[in-house]
Amino acid sequence: MFQGKIKANFIKTIIDATAILVDEAKFKIADDGIYGRTVDPAHVGMIDFKLKKEAFDDYDCKEETEIGIDLDKLKTALKVATSEEMVELKYEKEEGRLKVSIGNLTRKIALLDVTEMPDTKIPSLELPAEIVISTVEFHQAIKAAESISDHVTLIADKESFELVAEGDTDIVELRLSKEQLYSLKCEERVKSMFPLDYLSDMVKVARGKSEELTINLGNNYPIKLSFEMAGGYIKIMYLLAPRIESE
Amino acid sequence: MKVKPKKFISLDESICIRCRGAKLLCGKARCPVLVRYYKNLEAKPLVEKKIIFGSSPPSIFIGRHGYPNVYAGPMLPPLQGDTSYMDLPEKWHDKEIDDIVDFRMKLVRGKYRININTRTGKIIEYIQEVAMAERPVDMEIEFEKKPKGVIALYDEVQPHGPSAPIKKIWVENPKVNKRIEKLYYDEIKANEAVLLLYENGIFVSSIQKAFSAGLFGIEKRFVPTRWSITAVDDIIGKKLVEEIKNYRWIDEYRVYYTKSLDNLWVIFFYPSSWQYELIEAWYPNTTWNPLGKKIVMYGDYELYDGRHEYASIGGCYYAARLAVAEKLKKEKRQAGAIVLREIHPGYIMPVGVWNVRENVRKALKNEPKKFDNFKEAILFISSLLHIPIKRWIEVSYLFKNMLYQKRIDDYYCKIM
């Protein structure tokens, strides 16, 4: 049995963040919070989120369990709630449905079979550069890049962070010095290219949710994007595989 | 991830490929490519009479000019007996262009101006009955004047013969397909009707006929033949794609191929979540590359979530997708699929989008060549194609993606 009350905005963010990659997802409900980790069907992007019980008002989980969610359905159910409204979630194994209550309105959502949903592991990656950037500024640059190209190159060195996209005729660049970033840790120059359709969706989720976005970058290597909400009780992390054209 | 619309490439040579006689992108009043064919065909009048008696295969044609007020009517040859092959593209895959043109020219198109929403009237009833018919229907049409023209060509619709306005029409009581008739009386959505018939093994071409006659849906209306073909390919294809997304990926790389009407078809299946691309390479002096000195290549693709916009290469995209999805559905497997089509100079006139659907189906009935890895498969593909593989890769979104885009799986520790 699980029961919890949470701000609509928080649970909506978790659902939206996962829905950019998949239609259905498996969530683990544990005594200290809710966890989810999923890769998209093409195995290019991954999400890993932690929704700690502290992000809830009243959180009660008697027994650890896994539930399979049709994200579109839950999204529709949550649509009626304003972002500040409280949503009550309740799950009882016997019933097999997730009960979503907003005010006096309740909706029982049929759950999916989790036995068919594989467990996902996070690959262990050594990402030498860490950049903390303004989400708004990064989002703006990604949007500009998207208008001219399908992919973007991110470069970091000791002094700066750079974004470059080249279209058929035009070029988009963003260059920020160490001082213009929240922080920059980078010993040697690293450079990787990423597909913009994925990256743009990921950054869009972070915008408006967190002022800072942490980027971990390597050389022709996956990127890790992470941000926090609710005073750190909600953590969302994305991994995105690179595009390597030199091979 | 949804696919974004492809950027516009302003190449004069690609105008025809994007237009195919439909949009008149060249700014001329009539498609010069099609006009050229008409001129080359000797204008020997096939029909000298104003009254024709014959067996309709069955066949109907709904025009699109003047939409929503369009010309509709049955088509019939001045012949009696089993004419069913004349309107059954599912049986044409071993025919040559000349054979197809020869029997399609015999189909005379009766024209009657209707509003697509009109539901009553004798002629409208006749058209609907013919569209429901299971076997050839005897009919007699008296035309206002002698049928004009020799052959009418379209890109997506199969060609037909001369046409004239209908003055009087008599149609025998046809034997109708019971399933189609039942759906006509049922208040179910057009999409659902199409899928039900397809699942019951009704030919796609027959479903398209019934769809264009406005037999399905809550609000029934006529649909121009051209649009009905792609609509039905799209409805069925989309449904099949949704189903195959539940299946396991194929384990190996497969290459299928076939040749027909001087077209070379190479179809590549690879282990992946659903994604699909069709690329066509038109040689100079083929239908839609009449002016070019170079081979013009054009393609469209979709990723897992499908497309937002209508494919720029038109109905052939949806016809090939149906054939590909049908094959995977039958095997209960999921894969990525790339269809490569080389259109060699012997393909002298457009014969309709059935050519794409039926030839991809035909290729997929063959035993594929199987490979353990991408490199070997690509080498084999490259040995089949006349155009260097490098050029295909340049045009292809999915090939480039496979070559360059890494997957998360590539970063798991190999040693446990």
XYZ file of C-alpha atoms in Angstrom:
663
model
C 0.000 0.000 0.000
C 1.191 3.483 -0.824
C -0.313 6.870 -0.197
C 1.035 10.395 -0.592
C 0.082 14.012 -1.153
C 2.165 16.164 -3.453
C 2.062 19.511 -5.233
C 0.658 19.001 -8.760
C 3.584 20.887 -10.263
C 6.077 18.352 -8.861
C 4.384 15.213 -10.057
C 3.578 16.837 -13.420
C 7.253 17.615 -13.914
C 8.222 14.009 -13.236
C 5.657 12.723 -15.716
C 6.568 15.274 -18.404
C 10.261 14.598 -17.890
C 9.743 10.881 -18.473
C 7.193 11.297 -21.272
C 9.704 12.981 -23.591
C 11.409 9.584 -23.876
C 8.695 6.929 -23.486
C 4.928 6.373 -23.445
C 4.983 3.864 -20.610
C 7.297 3.669 -17.630
C 7.965 1.646 -14.511
C 8.144 3.528 -11.209
C 9.496 2.031 -8.005
C 7.707 3.064 -4.847
C 9.953 2.625 -1.804
C 9.728 3.692 1.825
C 11.900 6.765 1.175
C 10.403 7.913 -2.123
C 9.570 7.134 -5.739
C 12.232 6.236 -8.299
C 12.178 5.826 -12.064
C 14.758 4.983 -14.682
C 13.982 4.434 -18.370
C 15.631 4.527 -21.795
C 13.805 5.617 -24.922
C 12.926 3.004 -27.590
C 15.960 3.911 -29.710
C 18.264 3.617 -26.650
C 19.716 7.067 -27.224
C 18.428 8.892 -24.141
C 17.894 7.881 -20.512
C 16.129 9.441 -17.557
C 16.787 8.710 -13.917
C 14.693 10.518 -11.317
C 14.369 10.515 -7.560
C 11.276 11.870 -5.907
C 12.114 11.807 -2.199
C 9.373 11.384 0.354
C 10.263 14.824 1.757
C 8.809 16.350 -1.422
C 5.420 15.001 -0.289
C 3.044 16.054 2.480
C 2.241 12.738 4.175
C 4.084 9.898 2.543
C 3.309 6.404 3.534
C 4.631 3.263 1.895
C 4.135 -0.003 3.713
C 5.761 -2.276 1.185
C 8.141 -1.554 -1.686
C 6.422 -2.052 -5.018
C 6.741 -1.379 -8.746
C 3.960 0.058 -10.872
C 3.679 0.414 -14.668
C 2.236 3.727 -15.794
C 0.665 4.852 -19.041
C 2.131 8.348 -18.923
C -0.408 9.910 -21.251
C -3.263 8.765 -19.044
C -1.685 10.115 -15.887
C -0.872 13.360 -17.677
C -4.515 13.793 -18.665
C -5.639 13.028 -15.139
C -3.298 15.677 -13.730
C -4.279 18.294 -16.297
C -7.270 19.464 -14.247
C -5.048 20.466 -11.343
C -3.401 23.902 -11.165
C 0.308 23.708 -10.441
C -0.034 24.726 -6.771
C -2.931 22.366 -6.038
C -2.314 19.222 -3.989
C -2.715 15.830 -5.604
C -3.288 12.710 -3.586
C -1.921 9.459 -4.948
C -2.970 6.119 -3.592
C -2.137 2.600 -4.616
C -3.341 -0.685 -3.236
C -2.028 -3.912 -4.670
C -5.382 -5.686 -4.518
C -7.073 -3.016 -6.549
C -4.354 -2.804 -9.199
C -5.145 0.823 -9.999
C -3.558 4.132 -9.129
C -6.044 6.463 -7.469
C -5.448 10.132 -8.249
C -7.463 12.630 -6.186
C -7.578 16.340 -6.877
C -9.918 18.122 -4.470
C -13.086 16.040 -4.393
C -12.413 14.560 -7.805
C -10.898 11.096 -8.011
C -9.744 9.097 -10.964
C -8.629 5.486 -10.873
C -6.040 4.681 -13.500
C -5.461 1.133 -14.690
C -1.817 0.154 -14.382
C 0.389 -1.752 -16.824
C 2.076 -5.079 -16.346
C 5.612 -4.422 -15.101
C 6.953 -7.916 -15.765
C 7.477 -6.955 -19.428
C 9.343 -3.768 -18.521
C 13.077 -4.348 -18.199
C 15.271 -2.902 -15.453
C 17.616 -0.236 -16.706
C 21.166 0.208 -15.495
C 23.093 3.444 -15.570
C 26.392 2.972 -17.405
C 29.387 4.062 -15.385
C 30.785 7.060 -17.182
C 33.817 9.164 -16.552
C 32.865 12.661 -17.474
C 35.825 14.978 -16.869
C 34.051 18.338 -17.288
C 31.314 19.789 -15.101
C 29.527 22.951 -16.114
C 26.757 24.643 -14.160
C 24.867 26.971 -16.479
C 21.749 29.142 -16.460
C 18.924 26.951 -17.715
C 17.278 29.875 -19.480
C 20.427 30.829 -21.327
C 21.196 27.262 -22.379
C 17.627 26.708 -23.518
C 17.769 29.845 -25.619
C 20.927 28.660 -27.360
C 19.493 25.178 -27.970
C 16.389 26.726 -29.500
C 18.511 28.870 -31.800
C 20.614 25.849 -32.787
C 17.520 23.788 -33.475
C 16.307 26.272 -36.044
C 19.320 25.623 -38.272
C 20.560 22.109 -37.554
C 19.747 18.608 -36.286
C 22.765 18.410 -33.982
C 24.942 20.546 -31.800
C 28.523 20.411 -30.541
C 29.366 21.226 -26.933
C 32.940 22.138 -26.008
C 34.493 22.884 -22.626
C 38.002 23.820 -21.570
C 39.650 25.385 -18.515
C 38.310 28.841 -19.266
C 35.020 28.503 -21.086
C 32.033 26.566 -22.329
C 30.899 26.694 -25.930
C 27.926 25.562 -27.999
C 28.197 25.420 -31.794
C 25.666 24.393 -34.411
C 26.257 24.503 -38.130
C 23.424 24.499 -40.626
C 23.616 24.411 -44.406
C 24.403 28.113 -44.518
C 24.187 29.516 -40.994
C 26.045 29.099 -37.728
C 24.829 29.473 -34.137
C 27.347 29.970 -31.330
C 27.175 30.503 -27.588
C 30.394 31.140 -25.702
C 30.465 31.663 -21.967
C 33.564 32.366 -19.899
C 34.075 30.828 -16.489
C 32.765 34.050 -14.913
C 29.548 33.866 -16.896
C 28.779 30.396 -15.623
C 27.698 29.318 -12.139
C 30.742 27.081 -12.118
C 33.173 25.314 -14.445
C 35.412 22.400 -13.610
C 37.445 21.205 -16.561
C 41.092 20.149 -16.710
C 41.476 19.472 -20.421
C 39.459 20.383 -23.481
C 36.484 18.100 -24.208
C 34.128 18.083 -27.181
C 31.051 16.002 -28.060
C 28.161 16.252 -30.509
C 24.488 15.527 -29.669
C 21.173 15.141 -31.473
C 19.143 18.296 -30.917
C 15.693 16.697 -30.899
C 16.530 14.862 -27.684
C 18.635 17.590 -26.109
C 16.026 20.236 -26.747
C 13.251 18.205 -25.106
C 15.453 17.555 -22.071
C 16.404 21.179 -21.587
C 12.790 22.259 -22.075
C 11.796 20.112 -19.092
C 14.395 21.839 -16.896
C 13.447 25.357 -17.950
C 11.193 27.040 -15.447
C 11.869 24.276 -12.919
C 15.414 25.065 -11.960
C 17.602 28.115 -12.489
C 20.730 26.009 -12.716
C 21.448 23.117 -14.995
C 24.452 20.877 -14.418
C 26.161 19.497 -17.497
C 28.752 16.714 -17.329
C 30.686 16.366 -20.533
C 33.410 14.167 -22.035
C 35.213 13.685 -25.314
C 32.974 11.973 -27.910
C 31.098 10.620 -24.963
C 27.585 10.758 -23.495
C 26.350 13.898 -21.766
C 24.758 14.012 -18.346
C 22.239 16.760 -17.606
C 20.863 17.163 -14.122
C 18.758 19.545 -12.124
C 16.883 19.691 -8.822
C 13.557 20.931 -7.552
C 11.747 21.188 -4.229
C 14.899 22.099 -2.353
C 16.779 19.093 -3.690
C 14.149 16.517 -2.822
C 13.447 16.007 -6.507
C 16.401 15.101 -8.688
C 16.149 14.543 -12.426
C 19.069 13.274 -14.457
C 19.283 12.651 -18.195
C 21.908 10.776 -20.169
C 22.210 11.256 -23.907
C 24.459 9.253 -26.246
C 26.701 11.290 -28.570
C 26.881 11.466 -32.310
C 30.352 10.612 -33.592
C 30.895 11.502 -37.236
C 34.632 10.916 -37.514
C 34.339 7.129 -37.560
C 10.974 12.254 -30.586
C 8.877 13.613 -33.394
C 10.345 14.239 -36.801
C 10.749 17.800 -37.820
C 9.896 18.874 -41.354
C 12.822 18.626 -43.697
C 14.356 21.833 -44.873
C 13.440 22.980 -48.328
C 16.100 22.233 -50.899
C 15.878 24.597 -53.802
C 17.062 22.503 -56.700
C 15.255 22.920 -59.982
C 15.676 19.265 -60.700
C 13.782 18.277 -57.603
C 10.656 20.263 -58.482
C 9.075 17.418 -60.438
C 9.816 14.872 -57.755
C 8.012 16.906 -55.127
C 5.129 17.764 -57.428
C 4.506 14.758 -59.643
C 1.932 16.510 -61.748
C -0.204 17.351 -58.730
C 0.817 20.773 -57.467
C 2.075 22.413 -60.680
C 5.105 23.819 -58.873
C 6.646 24.800 -62.209
C 3.933 27.421 -62.616
C 2.574 26.015 -65.863
C -1.125 25.440 -66.422
C -0.689 21.738 -67.217
C 2.046 19.349 -66.207
C 4.498 19.367 -69.137
C 5.719 15.882 -68.241
C 2.289 14.353 -68.502
C 1.443 16.349 -71.621
C 4.490 14.883 -73.311
C 3.242 11.373 -72.707
C -0.160 12.157 -74.087
C 1.433 13.512 -77.252
C 3.623 10.471 -77.696
C 0.692 8.137 -77.521
C -0.946 7.849 -80.873
C -4.346 9.395 -80.685
C -6.314 6.550 -82.148
C -9.836 6.798 -80.852
C -10.617 3.645 -78.995
C -14.256 4.322 -78.591
C -16.224 5.544 -81.560
C -19.644 5.259 -80.038
C -21.606 7.334 -77.596
C -23.085 4.233 -75.992
C -20.919 1.594 -74.361
C -21.991 -1.722 -72.945
C -19.489 -3.696 -70.909
C -18.445 -5.254 -67.617
C -16.949 -2.852 -65.097
C -14.106 -4.705 -63.248
C -15.734 -3.131 -60.925
C -14.144 0.301 -61.001
C -15.046 3.858 -60.103
C -13.225 7.160 -60.325
C -13.729 10.232 -58.163
C -11.918 13.295 -59.477
C -10.510 16.079 -57.361
C -10.755 19.167 -59.582
C -13.373 21.585 -58.325
C -13.486 19.904 -54.897
C -15.991 19.674 -53.175
C -17.882 19.578 -56.477
C -16.149 16.811 -58.379
C -16.690 14.411 -61.241
C -17.586 10.928 -60.078
C -18.641 7.847 -61.960
C -17.943 4.244 -62.822
C -15.361 3.096 -65.347
C -16.105 0.385 -67.868
C -14.390 -1.199 -70.878
C -16.247 -1.968 -74.104
C -15.816 -5.627 -73.198
C -17.862 -8.202 -71.403
C -16.800 -11.033 -69.140
C -14.215 -11.293 -66.400
C -12.577 -7.889 -66.488
C -11.676 -7.973 -62.797
C -7.879 -7.936 -63.440
C -8.225 -4.451 -64.940
C -8.714 -2.852 -61.530
C -6.825 -5.216 -59.270
C -3.252 -3.942 -58.801
C -2.645 -6.779 -56.340
C -2.384 -9.018 -59.435
C -0.166 -6.832 -61.585
C 3.292 -7.410 -60.152
C 4.381 -9.613 -63.074
C 3.027 -7.275 -65.760
C 5.076 -4.965 -67.983
C 4.289 -1.260 -68.375
C 2.892 -1.883 -71.879
C 0.465 -4.560 -70.620
C -0.815 -2.309 -67.878
C -1.251 0.670 -70.173
C -2.936 -1.559 -72.744
C -5.747 -2.772 -70.507
C -6.103 0.386 -68.440
C -6.631 2.426 -71.642
C -9.732 0.360 -72.286
C -11.397 1.655 -69.149
C -13.709 4.499 -70.148
C -14.516 6.903 -67.349
C -18.051 8.148 -66.936
C -18.259 11.603 -65.369
C -21.101 13.002 -63.343
C -20.754 16.229 -61.372
C -21.601 15.708 -57.704
C -21.028 17.405 -54.409
C -19.004 15.085 -52.179
C -21.703 15.313 -49.497
C -24.611 14.346 -51.750
C -26.151 11.072 -50.611
C -29.144 10.650 -52.873
C -29.767 10.130 -56.569
C -29.747 7.196 -58.941
C -26.212 7.700 -60.227
C -24.854 8.072 -56.715
C -26.516 4.814 -55.730
C -25.032 3.117 -58.784
C -21.534 4.361 -57.978
C -21.857 3.062 -54.440
C -23.165 -0.312 -55.550
C -20.324 -0.697 -58.040
C -17.833 0.197 -55.299
C -19.327 -2.557 -53.134
C -19.393 -5.159 -55.921
C -17.448 -8.354 -55.521
C -17.180 -9.241 -59.203
C -17.539 -7.465 -62.570
C -20.779 -5.564 -63.067
C -22.515 -5.290 -66.439
C -23.559 -1.781 -67.296
C -24.491 0.466 -70.153
C -23.633 4.133 -70.307
C -24.868 6.642 -72.813
C -22.470 9.582 -72.870
C -23.277 13.202 -73.679
C -20.594 13.022 -76.369
C -17.972 10.621 -77.623
C -15.412 9.874 -74.853
C -12.347 12.086 -75.270
C -8.683 11.363 -74.788
C -6.539 8.280 -75.037
C -5.082 7.775 -71.616
C -5.150 9.770 -68.404
C -2.041 9.552 -66.252
C -1.557 10.341 -62.581
C 1.228 9.726 -60.187
C -0.705 8.028 -57.432
C -3.689 6.643 -59.316
C -3.383 3.999 -62.006
C -3.985 5.358 -65.539
C -7.312 5.064 -67.285
C -8.750 5.597 -70.772
C -10.954 8.291 -72.328
C -13.755 9.998 -70.437
C -17.056 11.757 -71.070
C -20.048 13.066 -69.129
C -22.766 10.526 -68.448
C -26.166 11.111 -70.043
C -27.896 7.879 -69.118
C -26.736 4.904 -67.174
C -28.037 1.403 -66.544
C -26.333 -0.921 -64.089
C -27.197 -4.558 -63.417
C -27.907 -5.499 -59.837
C -24.403 -6.315 -58.629
C -23.374 -9.009 -56.184
C -22.083 -6.909 -53.314
C -19.436 -7.804 -50.780
C -21.415 -8.553 -47.614
C -18.779 -7.227 -45.240
C -18.518 -3.905 -47.065
C -22.292 -3.644 -47.285
C -22.665 -4.277 -43.565
C -20.132 -1.566 -42.716
C -22.056 0.822 -44.940
C -25.112 0.431 -42.735
C -23.143 0.391 -39.469
C -22.453 3.699 -37.824
C -18.752 3.146 -37.301
C -15.855 5.432 -38.018
C -14.246 5.262 -41.461
C -10.860 4.351 -39.927
C -12.344 1.422 -38.080
C -14.170 0.198 -41.172
C -10.936 0.259 -43.175
C -9.099 -1.718 -40.496
C -11.877 -4.276 -40.127
C -11.888 -4.999 -43.852
C -8.114 -5.216 -43.983
C -8.053 -7.652 -41.067
C -10.598 -9.750 -42.937
C -8.303 -10.061 -45.912
C -10.075 -7.668 -48.288
C -7.667 -6.299 -50.935
C -6.309 -2.854 -50.154
C -7.438 -1.704 -53.619
C -11.027 -2.782 -52.875
C -10.987 -0.953 -49.549
C -9.738 2.158 -51.332
C -12.567 1.926 -53.836
C -15.188 1.676 -51.093
C -13.483 4.468 -49.148
C -13.596 6.834 -52.135
C -17.276 6.038 -52.727
C -17.935 7.338 -49.224
C -19.280 4.039 -47.947
C -17.707 4.366 -44.509
C -17.915 6.689 -41.567
C -20.504 8.472 -39.511
C -20.729 11.342 -41.965
C -20.371 9.615 -45.301
C -18.869 11.532 -48.197
C -17.089 10.891 -51.475
C -13.293 11.098 -51.436
C -11.233 11.783 -54.566
C -9.581 8.541 -55.709
C -6.100 10.003 -55.369
C -6.642 10.951 -51.740
C -8.415 7.743 -50.852
C -5.422 5.643 -51.906
C -3.023 7.383 -49.562
C -5.608 7.720 -46.802
C -6.152 3.957 -46.738
C -2.411 3.177 -46.939
C -1.844 5.576 -44.063
C -4.675 4.298 -41.847
C -3.622 0.660 -42.192
C 0.100 1.400 -41.989
C -0.267 3.471 -38.816
C -2.249 0.744 -37.095
C 0.264 -1.953 -38.046
C 3.139 0.202 -36.828
C 1.441 0.647 -33.437
C 1.147 -3.123 -33.176
C 4.704 -3.977 -34.154
C 6.019 -1.599 -31.496
C 4.993 -4.280 -28.968
C 7.209 -6.914 -30.538
C 10.823 -7.905 -29.983
C 13.477 -6.465 -32.282
C 14.784 -8.694 -35.060
C 18.189 -10.176 -34.260
C 19.952 -9.792 -37.568
C 20.436 -7.436 -40.512
C 18.355 -8.417 -43.530
C 18.423 -7.356 -47.148
C 15.529 -8.019 -49.536
C 15.437 -6.971 -53.163
C 13.488 -7.232 -56.389
C 13.264 -5.689 -59.855
C 10.166 -4.630 -61.717
C 9.229 -2.121 -64.438
C 12.919 -1.153 -64.562
C 12.799 -0.208 -60.894
C 15.284 -1.742 -58.483
C 14.036 -2.168 -54.921
C 16.386 -2.858 -52.018
C 14.900 -3.152 -48.552
C 17.017 -3.155 -45.434
C 15.727 -4.357 -42.040
C 17.917 -3.888 -38.975
C 17.613 -4.462 -35.226
C 16.085 -1.287 -33.821
C 12.929 0.217 -32.476
C 10.510 1.148 -35.279
C 11.826 3.691 -37.749
C 11.366 3.887 -41.465
C 12.694 5.704 -44.493
C 12.002 5.630 -48.221
C 14.548 7.068 -50.638
C 13.978 7.272 -54.364
C 16.641 7.861 -56.993
C 15.236 9.076 -60.299
C 17.540 8.635 -63.280
C 17.540 11.350 -65.938
C 14.692 10.911 -68.420
C 12.524 8.957 -66.011
C 9.080 10.340 -65.317
C 9.811 12.795 -62.539
C 13.296 13.724 -63.609
C 12.606 14.825 -67.159
C 15.021 17.756 -67.318
C 17.870 16.637 -65.153
C 21.334 15.634 -66.254
C 21.946 14.004 -62.901
C 20.213 11.365 -60.821
C 17.901 13.109 -58.367
C 17.536 11.514 -54.940
C 14.823 12.331 -52.477
C 13.549 10.724 -49.317
C 11.409 10.966 -46.213
C 11.641 9.204 -42.880
C 9.952 8.747 -39.567
C 11.269 7.843 -36.140
C 9.433 5.907 -33.443
C 6.625 8.453 -33.031
C 5.851 8.992 -36.684
C 5.672 12.145 -38.774
C 4.038 15.523 -38.133
C 3.706 16.480 -41.747
C 2.670 14.823 -44.973
C 5.686 13.174 -46.614
C 7.222 15.423 -49.263
C 7.622 12.505 -51.662
C 3.893 11.807 -51.462
C 1.758 8.693 -51.455
C 4.573 6.271 -52.271
C 5.941 6.843 -48.757
C 2.745 5.495 -47.181
C 2.345 2.668 -49.710
C 5.823 1.285 -48.968
C 5.333 1.760 -45.230
C 2.198 -0.366 -45.343
C 4.093 -3.196 -47.066
C 6.989 -3.011 -44.600
C 4.760 -2.897 -41.533
C 2.638 -5.752 -42.868
C 5.701 -7.972 -43.113
C 6.884 -7.191 -39.566
C 3.379 -7.650 -38.170
C 3.167 -11.084 -39.790
C 6.439 -12.096 -38.152
C 5.530 -10.418 -34.868
C 8.868 -8.611 -34.814
C 10.033 -5.015 -34.629
C 12.777 -3.449 -36.758
C 14.039 -0.366 -38.481
C 13.415 -0.380 -42.230
C 14.959 1.529 -45.119
C 13.502 1.156 -48.604
C 15.812 2.171 -51.450
C 14.373 2.555 -54.927
C 16.382 3.154 -58.091
C 14.199 4.246 -60.979
C 16.059 3.362 -64.146
C 15.364 4.907 -67.581
C 12.964 2.138 -68.631
C 10.367 3.518 -66.206
C 8.843 5.815 -68.743
C 5.508 6.774 -67.262
C 3.773 6.929 -63.915
C 1.564 3.911 -63.277
C 0.279 4.640 -59.786
C 1.314 4.104 -56.236
C 0.242 0.441 -56.261
C 3.575 -0.150 -58.006
C 5.332 0.822 -54.780
C 3.073 -1.162 -52.451
C 3.025 -4.336 -54.532
C 6.716 -4.396 -55.345
C 7.811 -3.836 -51.778
C 5.417 -6.643 -50.832
C 6.923 -8.815 -53.566
C 10.492 -8.128 -52.417
C 9.570 -8.972 -48.832
C 8.172 -12.349 -49.895
C 11.659 -13.384 -51.031
C 14.142 -15.030 -48.698
C 16.332 -12.211 -47.347
C 20.110 -12.241 -47.205
C 20.977 -12.173 -43.506
C 24.014 -10.664 -41.836
C 25.375 -10.458 -38.291
C 26.578 -6.925 -38.571
C 25.831 -3.617 -40.211
C 29.082 -3.460 -42.194
C 28.536 -6.730 -44.048
C 24.928 -5.838 -44.780
C 25.960 -2.471 -46.193
C 28.587 -4.104 -48.396
C 25.956 -6.417 -49.825
C 23.487 -3.557 -50.364
C 26.185 -1.611 -52.105
C 26.800 -4.553 -54.473
C 23.118 -4.548 -55.489
C 22.697 -0.843 -56.095
C 23.942 0.941 -59.185
C 24.351 4.250 -57.385
C 27.314 4.348 -54.968
C 26.283 3.679 -51.361
C 28.020 6.887 -50.330
C 25.376 8.934 -52.128
C 22.557 7.013 -50.462
C 24.105 7.601 -47.056
C 24.384 11.332 -47.771
C 20.658 11.515 -48.475
C 19.535 9.112 -45.755
C 18.717 10.326 -42.269
C 18.533 6.805 -40.853
C 21.778 5.503 -42.389
C 23.627 8.505 -40.999
C 21.956 7.993 -37.668
C 23.047 4.345 -37.580
C 26.585 5.212 -38.542
C 27.041 8.186 -36.237
C 24.514 8.149 -33.415
C 25.669 6.097 -30.440
C 23.309 4.272 -28.122
C 23.383 4.204 -24.345
C 24.069 0.451 -24.664
C 27.470 1.215 -26.199
C 28.628 2.485 -22.802
C 27.853 -0.395 -20.519
C 30.943 -2.106 -19.172
C 31.704 -4.997 -21.504
C 33.494 -7.068 -18.838
C 31.327 -8.208 -15.952
